[in-house]
Amino acid sequence: MSNNKKIIAKVKNLTKIYKKHRFIGHKEIIGVTNLNFEIYENEIFGLLGLNGSGKTTTIKLMLGLLYPDEGEVYILDNHIPNWKINNYIGYLPELVNFNRDFTGMELLKFYSNLCGGVSEKRLYEVVDFVKLSEGINRKVKEYSKGMIQRLGLAQAIIHNPKFLIFDEPTSGLDPLGIKEIRDFILN
């Protein structure tokens, strides 16, 4: 990668080992071992691997949701974990789980307030961007899987973060939904 692009995220010698405790002793399961990579500004970066290969573990380590046994993570020049930079990160988990008794708009307002709030204009820009205008005032329990993914994407970008992390954003979607999510990512 060109040296004139800014490094947004850096993973250095990252290792995570899970310990499963049993009646006698414990068993160690390797999450990731000595992982190294850099992500540059305006780059789409993907972690590819089989189920159980450590993709989600890596993402959780990058977000500070897990602590590494060895190695370091830096995002936007901040050593992770560092809760001060959460306003600059947007995260879409693999399994999106919202309170189903709220409307999409109520949830977006709630999540935007967690990051200091956004204007009504920004709320509607994001709703239009993820193509949820017609359903945004309906209860989430009435949403299809694709609509829930779109709401998850809206929640991840509502505060206009500098760094986005998506964990299998197309999981469980039909072919049209997959194409739409990929198009959103490219945009």
PDB file of C-alpha atoms in Angstrom:
ATOM      1  CA  MET A   1       0.000   0.000   0.000  1.00  0.00           C
ATOM      2  CA  SER A   2       1.169   3.508  -0.762  1.00  0.00           C
ATOM      3  CA  ASN A   3       2.984   5.305   2.052  1.00  0.00           C
ATOM      4  CA  ASN A   4       1.038   8.536   1.457  1.00  0.00           C
ATOM      5  CA  LYS A   5      -2.224   7.070   2.774  1.00  0.00           C
ATOM      6  CA  LYS A   6      -3.003   7.391   6.456  1.00  0.00           C
ATOM      7  CA  ILE A   7      -3.211   4.219   8.553  1.00  0.00           C
ATOM      8  CA  ILE A   8      -6.661   4.076  10.193  1.00  0.00           C
ATOM      9  CA  ALA A   9      -6.223   0.744  11.999  1.00  0.00           C
ATOM     10  CA  LYS A  10      -3.192  -1.329  12.881  1.00  0.00           C
ATOM     11  CA  VAL A  11      -3.113  -4.821  14.371  1.00  0.00           C
ATOM     12  CA  LYS A  12       0.266  -5.966  15.706  1.00  0.00           C
ATOM     13  CA  ASN A  13       1.014  -9.567  16.777  1.00  0.00           C
ATOM     14  CA  LEU A  14      -2.555 -10.014  18.002  1.00  0.00           C
ATOM     15  CA  THR A  15      -3.203 -13.215  19.939  1.00  0.00           C
ATOM     16  CA  LYS A  16      -6.319 -14.315  21.802  1.00  0.00           C
ATOM     17  CA  ILE A  17      -6.579 -17.675  23.544  1.00  0.00           C
ATOM     18  CA  TYR A  18      -9.851 -18.789  25.116  1.00  0.00           C
ATOM     19  CA  LYS A  19      -9.641 -20.972  28.194  1.00  0.00           C
ATOM     20  CA  LYS A  20     -12.452 -23.461  28.698  1.00  0.00           C
ATOM     21  CA  HIS A  21     -12.493 -24.576  32.309  1.00  0.00           C
ATOM     22  CA  ARG A  22     -13.367 -28.154  33.010  1.00  0.00           C
ATOM     23  CA  PHE A  23     -13.743 -30.249  36.121  1.00  0.00           C
ATOM     24  CA  ILE A  24     -10.045 -31.114  35.970  1.00  0.00           C
ATOM     25  CA  GLY A  25      -7.892 -28.394  34.432  1.00  0.00           C
ATOM     26  CA  HIS A  26      -8.731 -26.338  31.384  1.00  0.00           C
ATOM     27  CA  LYS A  27      -8.543 -26.517  27.620  1.00  0.00           C
ATOM     28  CA  GLU A  28      -7.099 -23.714  25.513  1.00  0.00           C
ATOM     29  CA  ILE A  29      -8.728 -22.758  22.235  1.00  0.00           C
ATOM     30  CA  ILE A  30      -6.882 -20.405  19.919  1.00  0.00           C
ATOM     31  CA  GLY A  31      -8.963 -17.459  18.722  1.00  0.00           C
ATOM     32  CA  VAL A  32      -6.212 -15.746  16.716  1.00  0.00           C
ATOM     33  CA  THR A  33      -2.441 -16.043  16.779  1.00  0.00           C
ATOM     34  CA  ASN A  34       0.163 -13.400  15.872  1.00  0.00           C
ATOM     35  CA  LEU A  35      -2.181 -11.553  13.512  1.00  0.00           C
ATOM     36  CA  ASN A  36      -0.784  -8.474  11.751  1.00  0.00           C
ATOM     37  CA  PHE A  37      -2.398  -6.066   9.301  1.00  0.00           C
ATOM     38  CA  GLU A  38      -2.978  -2.397   8.562  1.00  0.00           C
ATOM     39  CA  ILE A  39      -6.076  -0.686   7.196  1.00  0.00           C
ATOM     40  CA  TYR A  40      -5.629   2.551   5.283  1.00  0.00           C
ATOM     41  CA  GLU A  41      -7.859   5.589   4.872  1.00  0.00           C
ATOM     42  CA  ASN A  42     -10.672   5.106   2.296  1.00  0.00           C
ATOM     43  CA  GLU A  43      -9.904   1.391   2.006  1.00  0.00           C
ATOM     44  CA  ILE A  44     -12.409  -1.463   2.113  1.00  0.00           C
ATOM     45  CA  PHE A  45     -10.699  -4.260   4.000  1.00  0.00           C
ATOM     46  CA  GLY A  46     -12.103  -7.736   4.480  1.00  0.00           C
ATOM     47  CA  LEU A  47     -11.265 -10.585   6.801  1.00  0.00           C
ATOM     48  CA  LEU A  48     -11.869 -13.854   4.980  1.00  0.00           C
ATOM     49  CA  GLY A  49     -11.832 -17.271   6.578  1.00  0.00           C
ATOM     50  CA  LEU A  50     -13.788 -20.343   7.505  1.00  0.00           C
ATOM     51  CA  ASN A  51     -16.230 -20.415  10.404  1.00  0.00           C
ATOM     52  CA  GLY A  52     -14.241 -20.447  13.622  1.00  0.00           C
ATOM     53  CA  SER A  53     -11.112 -18.959  12.037  1.00  0.00           C
ATOM     54  CA  GLY A  54     -11.117 -15.873  14.288  1.00  0.00           C
ATOM     55  CA  LYS A  55     -12.803 -13.153  12.225  1.00  0.00           C
ATOM     56  CA  THR A  56     -15.344 -12.140  14.876  1.00  0.00           C
ATOM     57  CA  THR A  57     -12.736 -12.529  17.625  1.00  0.00           C
ATOM     58  CA  THR A  58     -10.493 -10.101  15.721  1.00  0.00           C
ATOM     59  CA  ILE A  59     -13.350  -7.628  15.361  1.00  0.00           C
ATOM     60  CA  LYS A  60     -14.181  -7.828  19.074  1.00  0.00           C
ATOM     61  CA  LEU A  61     -10.507  -7.279  19.918  1.00  0.00           C
ATOM     62  CA  MET A  62     -10.444  -4.244  17.607  1.00  0.00           C
ATOM     63  CA  LEU A  63     -13.522  -2.815  19.328  1.00  0.00           C
ATOM     64  CA  GLY A  64     -12.122  -3.401  22.813  1.00  0.00           C
ATOM     65  CA  LEU A  65     -14.900  -5.890  23.629  1.00  0.00           C
ATOM     66  CA  LEU A  66     -12.247  -8.554  24.257  1.00  0.00           C
ATOM     67  CA  TYR A  67      -8.730  -8.118  25.572  1.00  0.00           C
ATOM     68  CA  PRO A  68      -5.808  -9.702  23.742  1.00  0.00           C
ATOM     69  CA  ASP A  69      -3.462 -12.140  25.437  1.00  0.00           C
ATOM     70  CA  GLU A  70      -0.668 -10.637  23.347  1.00  0.00           C
ATOM     71  CA  GLY A  71      -0.320  -7.906  20.772  1.00  0.00           C
ATOM     72  CA  GLU A  72      -1.817  -4.489  20.230  1.00  0.00           C
ATOM     73  CA  VAL A  73      -4.576  -2.760  18.295  1.00  0.00           C
ATOM     74  CA  TYR A  74      -4.571   0.885  17.251  1.00  0.00           C
ATOM     75  CA  ILE A  75      -7.536   2.663  15.686  1.00  0.00           C
ATOM     76  CA  LEU A  76      -7.236   6.293  14.609  1.00  0.00           C
ATOM     77  CA  ASP A  77      -3.858   6.426  16.403  1.00  0.00           C
ATOM     78  CA  ASN A  78      -5.445   5.333  19.700  1.00  0.00           C
ATOM     79  CA  HIS A  79      -4.395   2.224  21.571  1.00  0.00           C
ATOM     80  CA  ILE A  80      -7.412  -0.047  22.067  1.00  0.00           C
ATOM     81  CA  PRO A  81      -9.265  -0.388  24.349  1.00  0.00           C
ATOM     82  CA  ASN A  82     -10.024   3.312  24.509  1.00  0.00           C
ATOM     83  CA  TRP A  83     -13.679   4.232  25.005  1.00  0.00           C
ATOM     84  CA  LYS A  84     -13.009   7.855  24.018  1.00  0.00           C
ATOM     85  CA  ILE A  85     -12.887   6.943  20.331  1.00  0.00           C
ATOM     86  CA  ASN A  86     -16.230   5.099  20.196  1.00  0.00           C
ATOM     87  CA  ASN A  87     -17.852   8.185  18.640  1.00  0.00           C
ATOM     88  CA  TYR A  88     -15.533   7.718  15.659  1.00  0.00           C
ATOM     89  CA  ILE A  89     -16.354   4.041  15.061  1.00  0.00           C
ATOM     90  CA  GLY A  90     -19.491   2.557  13.510  1.00  0.00           C
ATOM     91  CA  TYR A  91     -20.173  -1.127  14.189  1.00  0.00           C
ATOM     92  CA  LEU A  92     -22.638  -3.525  12.599  1.00  0.00           C
ATOM     93  CA  PRO A  93     -22.581  -6.933  14.336  1.00  0.00           C
ATOM     94  CA  GLU A  94     -23.323 -10.164  12.510  1.00  0.00           C
ATOM     95  CA  LEU A  95     -26.548 -10.656  14.432  1.00  0.00           C
ATOM     96  CA  VAL A  96     -28.430  -7.387  14.787  1.00  0.00           C
ATOM     97  CA  ASN A  97     -30.794  -7.427  17.748  1.00  0.00           C
ATOM     98  CA  PHE A  98     -32.980  -4.403  18.390  1.00  0.00           C
ATOM     99  CA  ASN A  99     -35.830  -3.887  20.828  1.00  0.00           C
ATOM    100  CA  ARG A 100     -38.735  -4.940  18.627  1.00  0.00           C
ATOM    101  CA  ASP A 101     -41.317  -2.734  20.383  1.00  0.00           C
ATOM    102  CA  PHE A 102     -39.712   0.503  19.178  1.00  0.00           C
ATOM    103  CA  THR A 103     -40.036   2.036  15.743  1.00  0.00           C
ATOM    104  CA  GLY A 104     -36.982   2.282  13.541  1.00  0.00           C
ATOM    105  CA  MET A 105     -36.910   6.055  14.006  1.00  0.00           C
ATOM    106  CA  GLU A 106     -37.118   5.779  17.804  1.00  0.00           C
ATOM    107  CA  LEU A 107     -34.133   3.440  17.770  1.00  0.00           C
ATOM    108  CA  LEU A 108     -32.094   5.671  15.465  1.00  0.00           C
ATOM    109  CA  LYS A 109     -32.774   8.664  17.711  1.00  0.00           C
ATOM    110  CA  PHE A 110     -31.742   6.605  20.750  1.00  0.00           C
ATOM    111  CA  TYR A 111     -28.478   5.475  19.134  1.00  0.00           C
ATOM    112  CA  SER A 112     -27.678   8.941  17.820  1.00  0.00           C
ATOM    113  CA  ASN A 113     -28.131  10.331  21.346  1.00  0.00           C
ATOM    114  CA  LEU A 114     -25.532   7.862  22.620  1.00  0.00           C
ATOM    115  CA  CYS A 115     -23.038   9.690  20.401  1.00  0.00           C
ATOM    116  CA  GLY A 116     -24.161  13.187  21.312  1.00  0.00           C
ATOM    117  CA  GLY A 117     -27.136  13.431  18.951  1.00  0.00           C
ATOM    118  CA  VAL A 118     -27.517  14.323  15.286  1.00  0.00           C
ATOM    119  CA  SER A 119     -29.775  16.725  13.419  1.00  0.00           C
ATOM    120  CA  GLU A 120     -33.181  15.726  12.044  1.00  0.00           C
ATOM    121  CA  LYS A 121     -31.701  16.355   8.605  1.00  0.00           C
ATOM    122  CA  ARG A 122     -28.953  13.778   9.253  1.00  0.00           C
ATOM    123  CA  LEU A 123     -31.498  11.261  10.554  1.00  0.00           C
ATOM    124  CA  TYR A 124     -33.529  11.487   7.363  1.00  0.00           C
ATOM    125  CA  GLU A 125     -30.423  11.471   5.131  1.00  0.00           C
ATOM    126  CA  VAL A 126     -29.382   8.164   6.676  1.00  0.00           C
ATOM    127  CA  VAL A 127     -32.910   6.725   6.488  1.00  0.00           C
ATOM    128  CA  ASP A 128     -33.046   7.622   2.791  1.00  0.00           C
ATOM    129  CA  PHE A 129     -29.536   6.243   2.204  1.00  0.00           C
ATOM    130  CA  VAL A 130     -30.442   2.809   3.628  1.00  0.00           C
ATOM    131  CA  LYS A 131     -33.813   2.842   1.836  1.00  0.00           C
ATOM    132  CA  LEU A 132     -35.979   2.639   4.958  1.00  0.00           C
ATOM    133  CA  SER A 133     -38.125   5.735   4.394  1.00  0.00           C
ATOM    134  CA  GLU A 134     -41.387   3.818   4.041  1.00  0.00           C
ATOM    135  CA  GLY A 135     -40.898   1.639   7.118  1.00  0.00           C
ATOM    136  CA  ILE A 136     -38.991   3.866   9.502  1.00  0.00           C
ATOM    137  CA  ASN A 137     -42.064   4.684  11.634  1.00  0.00           C
ATOM    138  CA  ARG A 138     -43.206   1.061  11.923  1.00  0.00           C
ATOM    139  CA  LYS A 139     -42.342  -1.144  14.886  1.00  0.00           C
ATOM    140  CA  VAL A 140     -39.200  -3.243  14.380  1.00  0.00           C
ATOM    141  CA  LYS A 141     -41.229  -6.419  15.056  1.00  0.00           C
ATOM    142  CA  GLU A 142     -42.880  -5.796  11.663  1.00  0.00           C
ATOM    143  CA  TYR A 143     -39.516  -5.615   9.851  1.00  0.00           C
ATOM    144  CA  SER A 144     -38.139  -8.281   7.524  1.00  0.00           C
ATOM    145  CA  LYS A 145     -34.548  -9.544   7.963  1.00  0.00           C
ATOM    146  CA  GLY A 146     -33.422  -7.167   5.206  1.00  0.00           C
ATOM    147  CA  MET A 147     -35.088  -4.180   6.876  1.00  0.00           C
ATOM    148  CA  ILE A 148     -33.427  -5.060  10.186  1.00  0.00           C
ATOM    149  CA  GLN A 149     -30.035  -5.198   8.437  1.00  0.00           C
ATOM    150  CA  ARG A 150     -30.733  -1.787   6.872  1.00  0.00           C
ATOM    151  CA  LEU A 151     -31.664  -0.409  10.307  1.00  0.00           C
ATOM    152  CA  GLY A 152     -28.434  -1.896  11.669  1.00  0.00           C
ATOM    153  CA  LEU A 153     -26.482  -0.204   8.922  1.00  0.00           C
ATOM    154  CA  ALA A 154     -28.246   3.095   9.668  1.00  0.00           C
ATOM    155  CA  GLN A 155     -27.402   2.732  13.357  1.00  0.00           C
ATOM    156  CA  ALA A 156     -23.738   2.125  12.463  1.00  0.00           C
ATOM    157  CA  ILE A 157     -23.430   5.242  10.289  1.00  0.00           C
ATOM    158  CA  ILE A 158     -25.888   7.672  11.962  1.00  0.00           C
ATOM    159  CA  HIS A 159     -23.104   9.585  13.746  1.00  0.00           C
ATOM    160  CA  ASN A 160     -20.932   9.782  10.576  1.00  0.00           C
ATOM    161  CA  PRO A 161     -18.030   7.718  11.965  1.00  0.00           C
ATOM    162  CA  LYS A 162     -14.513   7.792  10.532  1.00  0.00           C
ATOM    163  CA  PHE A 163     -14.101   4.001  10.732  1.00  0.00           C
ATOM    164  CA  LEU A 164     -16.726   1.331  10.038  1.00  0.00           C
ATOM    165  CA  ILE A 165     -16.578  -2.289  11.163  1.00  0.00           C
ATOM    166  CA  PHE A 166     -19.143  -4.721   9.771  1.00  0.00           C
ATOM    167  CA  ASP A 167     -19.251  -8.372  10.856  1.00  0.00           C
ATOM    168  CA  GLU A 168     -20.807 -10.441   8.055  1.00  0.00           C
ATOM    169  CA  PRO A 169     -23.264  -7.698   7.017  1.00  0.00           C
ATOM    170  CA  THR A 170     -24.964  -9.879   4.374  1.00  0.00           C
ATOM    171  CA  SER A 171     -25.501 -12.938   6.583  1.00  0.00           C
ATOM    172  CA  GLY A 172     -28.961 -14.432   6.095  1.00  0.00           C
ATOM    173  CA  LEU A 173     -30.024 -12.043   3.336  1.00  0.00           C
ATOM    174  CA  ASP A 174     -31.501 -12.967  -0.028  1.00  0.00           C
ATOM    175  CA  PRO A 175     -29.492 -12.167  -3.214  1.00  0.00           C
ATOM    176  CA  LEU A 176     -31.150  -8.754  -3.682  1.00  0.00           C
ATOM    177  CA  GLY A 177     -30.474  -7.840  -0.040  1.00  0.00           C
ATOM    178  CA  ILE A 178     -26.842  -8.916  -0.427  1.00  0.00           C
ATOM    179  CA  LYS A 179     -26.430  -6.690  -3.483  1.00  0.00           C
ATOM    180  CA  GLU A 180     -28.031  -3.731  -1.714  1.00  0.00           C
ATOM    181  CA  ILE A 181     -25.774  -4.056   1.354  1.00  0.00           C
ATOM    182  CA  ARG A 182     -22.696  -4.350  -0.886  1.00  0.00           C
ATOM    183  CA  ASP A 183     -23.801  -1.222  -2.757  1.00  0.00           C
ATOM    184  CA  PHE A 184     -24.263   0.607   0.580  1.00  0.00           C
ATOM    185  CA  ILE A 185     -20.707  -0.355   1.602  1.00  0.00           C
ATOM    186  CA  LEU A 186     -19.279   0.898  -1.683  1.00  0.00           C
ATOM    187  CA  ASN A 187     -21.159   4.177  -1.298  1.00  0.00           C
TER     188      ASN A 187
END
